[in-house]
mmCIF file of C-alpha atoms and ligand atoms in Angstrom:
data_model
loop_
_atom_site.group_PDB
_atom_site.id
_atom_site.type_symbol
_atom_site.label_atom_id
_atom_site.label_comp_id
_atom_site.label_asym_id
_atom_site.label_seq_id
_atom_site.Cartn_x
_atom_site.Cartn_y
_atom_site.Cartn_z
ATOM 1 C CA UNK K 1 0.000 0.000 0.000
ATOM 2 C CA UNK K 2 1.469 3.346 -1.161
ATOM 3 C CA UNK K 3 2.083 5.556 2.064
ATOM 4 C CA UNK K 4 0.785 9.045 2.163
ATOM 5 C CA UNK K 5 2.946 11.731 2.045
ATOM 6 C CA UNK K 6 2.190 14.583 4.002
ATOM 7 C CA UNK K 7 4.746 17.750 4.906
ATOM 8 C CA UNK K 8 2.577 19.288 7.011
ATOM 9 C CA UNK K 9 1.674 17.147 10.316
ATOM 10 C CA UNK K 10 4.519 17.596 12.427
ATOM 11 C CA UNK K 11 6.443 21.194 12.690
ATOM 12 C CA UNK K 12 4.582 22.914 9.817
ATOM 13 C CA UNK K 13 5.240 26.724 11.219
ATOM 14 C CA UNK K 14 9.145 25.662 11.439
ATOM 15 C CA UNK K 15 9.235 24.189 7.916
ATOM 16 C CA UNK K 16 7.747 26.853 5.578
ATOM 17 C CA UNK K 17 9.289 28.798 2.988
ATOM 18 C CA UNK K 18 12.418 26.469 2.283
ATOM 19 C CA UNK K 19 10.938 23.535 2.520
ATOM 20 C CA UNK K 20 9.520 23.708 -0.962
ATOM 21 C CA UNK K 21 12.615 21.605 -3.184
ATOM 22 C CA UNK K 22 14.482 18.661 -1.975
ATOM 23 C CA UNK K 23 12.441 18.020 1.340
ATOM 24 C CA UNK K 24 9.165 16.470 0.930
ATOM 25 C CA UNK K 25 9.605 14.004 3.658
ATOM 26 C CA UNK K 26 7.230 12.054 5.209
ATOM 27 C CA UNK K 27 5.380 12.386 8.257
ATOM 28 C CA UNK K 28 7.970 9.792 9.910
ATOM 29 C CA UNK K 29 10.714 11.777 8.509
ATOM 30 C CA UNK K 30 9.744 14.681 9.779
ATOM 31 C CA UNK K 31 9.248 13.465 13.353
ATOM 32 C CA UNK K 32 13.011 11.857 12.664
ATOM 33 C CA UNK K 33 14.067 15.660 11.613
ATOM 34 C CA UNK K 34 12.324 17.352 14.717
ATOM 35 C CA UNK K 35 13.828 14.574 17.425
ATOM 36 C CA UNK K 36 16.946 15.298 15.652
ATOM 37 C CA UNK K 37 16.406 19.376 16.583
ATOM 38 C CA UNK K 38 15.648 18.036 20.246
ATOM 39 C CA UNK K 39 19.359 16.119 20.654
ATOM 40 C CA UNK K 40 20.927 18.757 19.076
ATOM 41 C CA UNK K 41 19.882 21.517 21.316
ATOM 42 C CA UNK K 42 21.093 19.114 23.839
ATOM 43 C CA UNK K 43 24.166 18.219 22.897
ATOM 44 C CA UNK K 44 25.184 21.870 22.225
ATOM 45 C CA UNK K 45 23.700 22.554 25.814
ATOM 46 C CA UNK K 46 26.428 20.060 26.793
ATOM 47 C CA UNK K 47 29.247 21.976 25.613
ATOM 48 C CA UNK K 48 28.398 24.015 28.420
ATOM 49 C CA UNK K 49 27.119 21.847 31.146
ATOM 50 C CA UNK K 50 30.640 19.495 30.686
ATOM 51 C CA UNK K 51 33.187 21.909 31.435
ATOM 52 C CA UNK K 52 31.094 23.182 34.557
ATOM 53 C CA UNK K 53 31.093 19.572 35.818
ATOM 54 C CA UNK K 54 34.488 18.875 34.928
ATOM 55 C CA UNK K 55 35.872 21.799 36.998
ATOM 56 C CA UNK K 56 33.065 21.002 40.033
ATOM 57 C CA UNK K 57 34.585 17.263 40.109
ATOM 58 C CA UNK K 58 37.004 16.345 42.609
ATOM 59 C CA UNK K 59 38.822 13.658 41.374
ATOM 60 C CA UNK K 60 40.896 13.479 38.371
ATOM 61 C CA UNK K 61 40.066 10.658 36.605
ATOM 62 C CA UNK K 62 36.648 11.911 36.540
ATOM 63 C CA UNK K 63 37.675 15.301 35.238
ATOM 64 C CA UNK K 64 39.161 13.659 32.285
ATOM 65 C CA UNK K 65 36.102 11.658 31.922
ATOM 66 C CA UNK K 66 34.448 14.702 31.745
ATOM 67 C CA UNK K 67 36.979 16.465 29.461
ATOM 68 C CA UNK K 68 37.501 13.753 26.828
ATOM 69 C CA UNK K 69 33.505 13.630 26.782
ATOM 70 C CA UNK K 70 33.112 16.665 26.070
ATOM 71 C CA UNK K 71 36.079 16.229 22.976
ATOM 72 C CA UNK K 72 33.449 13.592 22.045
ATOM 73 C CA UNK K 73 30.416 15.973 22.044
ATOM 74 C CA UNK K 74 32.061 18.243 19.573
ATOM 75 C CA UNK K 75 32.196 15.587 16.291
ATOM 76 C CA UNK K 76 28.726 14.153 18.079
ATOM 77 C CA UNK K 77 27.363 17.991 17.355
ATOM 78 C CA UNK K 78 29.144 17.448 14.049
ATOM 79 C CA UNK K 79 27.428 14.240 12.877
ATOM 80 C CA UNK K 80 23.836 15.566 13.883
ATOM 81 C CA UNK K 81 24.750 18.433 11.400
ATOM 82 C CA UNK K 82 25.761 16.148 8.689
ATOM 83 C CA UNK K 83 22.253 14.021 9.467
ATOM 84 C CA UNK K 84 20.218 17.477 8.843
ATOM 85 C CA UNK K 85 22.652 17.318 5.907
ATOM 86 C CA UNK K 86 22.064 14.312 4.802
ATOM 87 C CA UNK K 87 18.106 14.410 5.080
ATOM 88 C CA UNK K 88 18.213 18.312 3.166
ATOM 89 C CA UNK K 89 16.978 20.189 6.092
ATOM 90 C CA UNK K 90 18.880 23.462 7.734
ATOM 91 C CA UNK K 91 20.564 22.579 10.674
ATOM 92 C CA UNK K 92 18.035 23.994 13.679
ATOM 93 C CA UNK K 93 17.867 22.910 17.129
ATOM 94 C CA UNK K 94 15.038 23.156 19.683
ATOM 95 C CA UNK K 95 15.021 23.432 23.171
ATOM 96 C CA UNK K 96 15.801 20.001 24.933
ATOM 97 C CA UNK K 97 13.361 19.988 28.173
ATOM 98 C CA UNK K 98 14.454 16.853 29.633
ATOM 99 C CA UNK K 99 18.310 18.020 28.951
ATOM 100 C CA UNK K 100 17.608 21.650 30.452
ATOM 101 C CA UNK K 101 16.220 19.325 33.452
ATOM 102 C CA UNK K 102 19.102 16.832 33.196
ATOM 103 C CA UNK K 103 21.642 19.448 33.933
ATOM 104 C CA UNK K 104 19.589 21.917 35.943
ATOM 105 C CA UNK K 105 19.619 18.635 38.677
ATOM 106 C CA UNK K 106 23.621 18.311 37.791
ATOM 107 C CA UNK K 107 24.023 21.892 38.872
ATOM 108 C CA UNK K 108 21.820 21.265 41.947
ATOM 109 C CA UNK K 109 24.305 18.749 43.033
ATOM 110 C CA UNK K 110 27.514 20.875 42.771
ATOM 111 C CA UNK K 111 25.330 23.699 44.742
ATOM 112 C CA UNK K 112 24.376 20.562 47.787
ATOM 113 C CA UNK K 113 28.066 18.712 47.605
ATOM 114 C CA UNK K 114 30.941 19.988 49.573
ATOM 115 C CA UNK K 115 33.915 21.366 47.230
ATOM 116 C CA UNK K 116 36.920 19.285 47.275
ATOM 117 C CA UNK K 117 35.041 16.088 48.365
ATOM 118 C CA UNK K 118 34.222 12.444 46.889
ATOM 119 C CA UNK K 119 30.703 12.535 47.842
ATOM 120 C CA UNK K 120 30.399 15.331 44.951
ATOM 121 C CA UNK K 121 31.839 13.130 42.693
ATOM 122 C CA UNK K 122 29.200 10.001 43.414
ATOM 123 C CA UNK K 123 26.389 12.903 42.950
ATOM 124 C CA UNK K 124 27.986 13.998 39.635
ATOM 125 C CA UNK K 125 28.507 10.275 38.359
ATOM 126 C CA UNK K 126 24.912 10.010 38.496
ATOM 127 C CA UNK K 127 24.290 13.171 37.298
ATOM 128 C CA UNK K 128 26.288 12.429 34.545
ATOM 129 C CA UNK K 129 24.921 8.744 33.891
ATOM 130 C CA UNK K 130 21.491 10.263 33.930
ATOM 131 C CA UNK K 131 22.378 12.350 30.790
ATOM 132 C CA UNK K 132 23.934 9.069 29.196
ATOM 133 C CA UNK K 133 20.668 7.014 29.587
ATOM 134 C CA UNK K 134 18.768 9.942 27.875
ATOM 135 C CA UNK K 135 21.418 10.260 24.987
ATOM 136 C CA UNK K 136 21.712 6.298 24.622
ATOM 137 C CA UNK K 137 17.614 6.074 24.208
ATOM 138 C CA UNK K 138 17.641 8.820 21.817
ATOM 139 C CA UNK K 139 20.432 7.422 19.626
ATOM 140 C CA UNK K 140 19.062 3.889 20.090
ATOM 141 C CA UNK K 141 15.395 4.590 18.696
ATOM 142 C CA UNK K 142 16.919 7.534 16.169
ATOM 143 C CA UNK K 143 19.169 4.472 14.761
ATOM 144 C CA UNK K 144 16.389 2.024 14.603
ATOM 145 C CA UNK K 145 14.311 4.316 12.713
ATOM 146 C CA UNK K 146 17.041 5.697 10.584
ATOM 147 C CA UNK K 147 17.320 1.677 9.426
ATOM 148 C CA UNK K 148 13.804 1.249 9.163
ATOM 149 C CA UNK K 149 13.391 4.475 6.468
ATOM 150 C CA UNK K 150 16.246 2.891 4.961
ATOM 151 C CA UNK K 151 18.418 5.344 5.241
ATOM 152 C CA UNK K 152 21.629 3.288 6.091
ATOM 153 C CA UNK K 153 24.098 6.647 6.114
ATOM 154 C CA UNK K 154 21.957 7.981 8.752
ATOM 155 C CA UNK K 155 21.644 5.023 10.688
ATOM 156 C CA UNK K 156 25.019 4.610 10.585
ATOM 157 C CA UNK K 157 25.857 8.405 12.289
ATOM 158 C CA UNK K 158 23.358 7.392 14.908
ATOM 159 C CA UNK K 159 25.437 4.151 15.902
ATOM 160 C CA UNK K 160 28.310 5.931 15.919
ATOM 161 C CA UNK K 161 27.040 8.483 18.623
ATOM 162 C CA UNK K 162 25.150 5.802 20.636
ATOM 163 C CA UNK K 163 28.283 3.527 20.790
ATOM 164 C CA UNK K 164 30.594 6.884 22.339
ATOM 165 C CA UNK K 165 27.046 7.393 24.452
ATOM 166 C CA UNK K 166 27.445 4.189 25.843
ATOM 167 C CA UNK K 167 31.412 3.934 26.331
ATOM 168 C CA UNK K 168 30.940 7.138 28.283
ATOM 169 C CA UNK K 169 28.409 5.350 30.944
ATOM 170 C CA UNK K 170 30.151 2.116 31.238
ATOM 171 C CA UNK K 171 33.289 4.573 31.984
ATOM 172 C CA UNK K 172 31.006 6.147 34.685
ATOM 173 C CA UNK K 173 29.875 2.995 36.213
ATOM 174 C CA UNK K 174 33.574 1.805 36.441
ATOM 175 C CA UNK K 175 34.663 5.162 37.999
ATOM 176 C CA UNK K 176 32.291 4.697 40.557
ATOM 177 C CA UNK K 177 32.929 1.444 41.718
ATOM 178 C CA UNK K 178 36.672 1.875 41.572
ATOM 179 C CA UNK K 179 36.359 3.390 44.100
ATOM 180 C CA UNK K 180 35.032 6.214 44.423
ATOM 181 C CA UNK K 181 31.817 5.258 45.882
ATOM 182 C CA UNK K 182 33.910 3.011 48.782
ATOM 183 C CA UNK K 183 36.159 5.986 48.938
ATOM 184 C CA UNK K 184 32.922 8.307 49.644
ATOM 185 C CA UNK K 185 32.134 6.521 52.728
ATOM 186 C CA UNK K 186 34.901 7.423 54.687
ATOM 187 C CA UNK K 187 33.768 10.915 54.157
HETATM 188 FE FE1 LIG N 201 26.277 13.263 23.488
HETATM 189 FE FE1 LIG N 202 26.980 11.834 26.304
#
């Protein structure tokens, strides 16, 4: 059965004028193209949030996590402009509510943690991983549904995101069981 095409359902006010050529995408494209706004509002919002945390954290290994994540960020920001690319739409982000939260709570923790002190650390790790699990279920389902328009290229950028997404929790988890959690208690 031939599928309907139809520009306008999702984000018509934000798709006008340009969006006359090369982008008559479908309604599942366009939902694709407006989560793809969301994560990049967010990861731009990180550029922010990770030097903040990185200078907040106490110990230096998670400084450095914090640091090389935020090396990461920069090509992630890059990919999600060469997926706007890649689907013809102008790269345009929107704000990220749950990533505003995300880091708003991250903040909260530096403002409630004593300077200087592991127990800071355990609040950002969690902080932190909280942001992961959000990135790794956007990437996940964005990758799925990049595959299932069949738009391998695009899937493909997804994965590669996801997989850094994921390294950078796993690197959290390990942090915080050696030791820094044990270490916390003696606080
Ligand atoms: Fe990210
Ligand atoms: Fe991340």
């Amino acid at each position: 059965m031939a599928q309907t095409r139809n520009t306008k359902a999702i984000n018509s006010k934000s798709s006008k004028s340009k969006s006359s050529t090369k982008d008559q995408l479908t309604m599942l494209e366009e939902l694709f193209v407006d989560e793809l706004k969301d994560i990049y509002w967010a990861e731009k919002h990180l550029l922010k949030a990770l030097p903040k945390m990185a200078s907040a954290a106490t110990s230096v290994k998670l400084k450095k996590s914090f640091t090389d994540h935020l090396q990461a960020t920069k090509g992630q920001v890059t990919r999600l402009e060469k997926a706007f690319g890649l689907l013809g739409k102008k790269v345009q982000a929107k704000k990220c509510e749950a990533m505003a939260g995300l880091t708003k709570e991250g903040e909260g923790i530096i403002e409630d943690t004593e300077k200087g002190t592991l127990t800071r650390d355990v609040g950002l790790i969690m902080a932190a991983q909280k942001v992961e699990h959000y990135e790794i279920a956007t990437y996940g389902s964005l990758a799925q549904l990049a595959k299932t328009l069949g738009k391998m290229d695009l899937a493909k950028l997804m994965v590669d995101t996801l997989e850094e997404e994921r390294e950078a929790d796993q690197l959290l988890t390990n942090l915080a069981e050696n030791n820094i959690n044990v270490e916390a208690t003696a606080e």
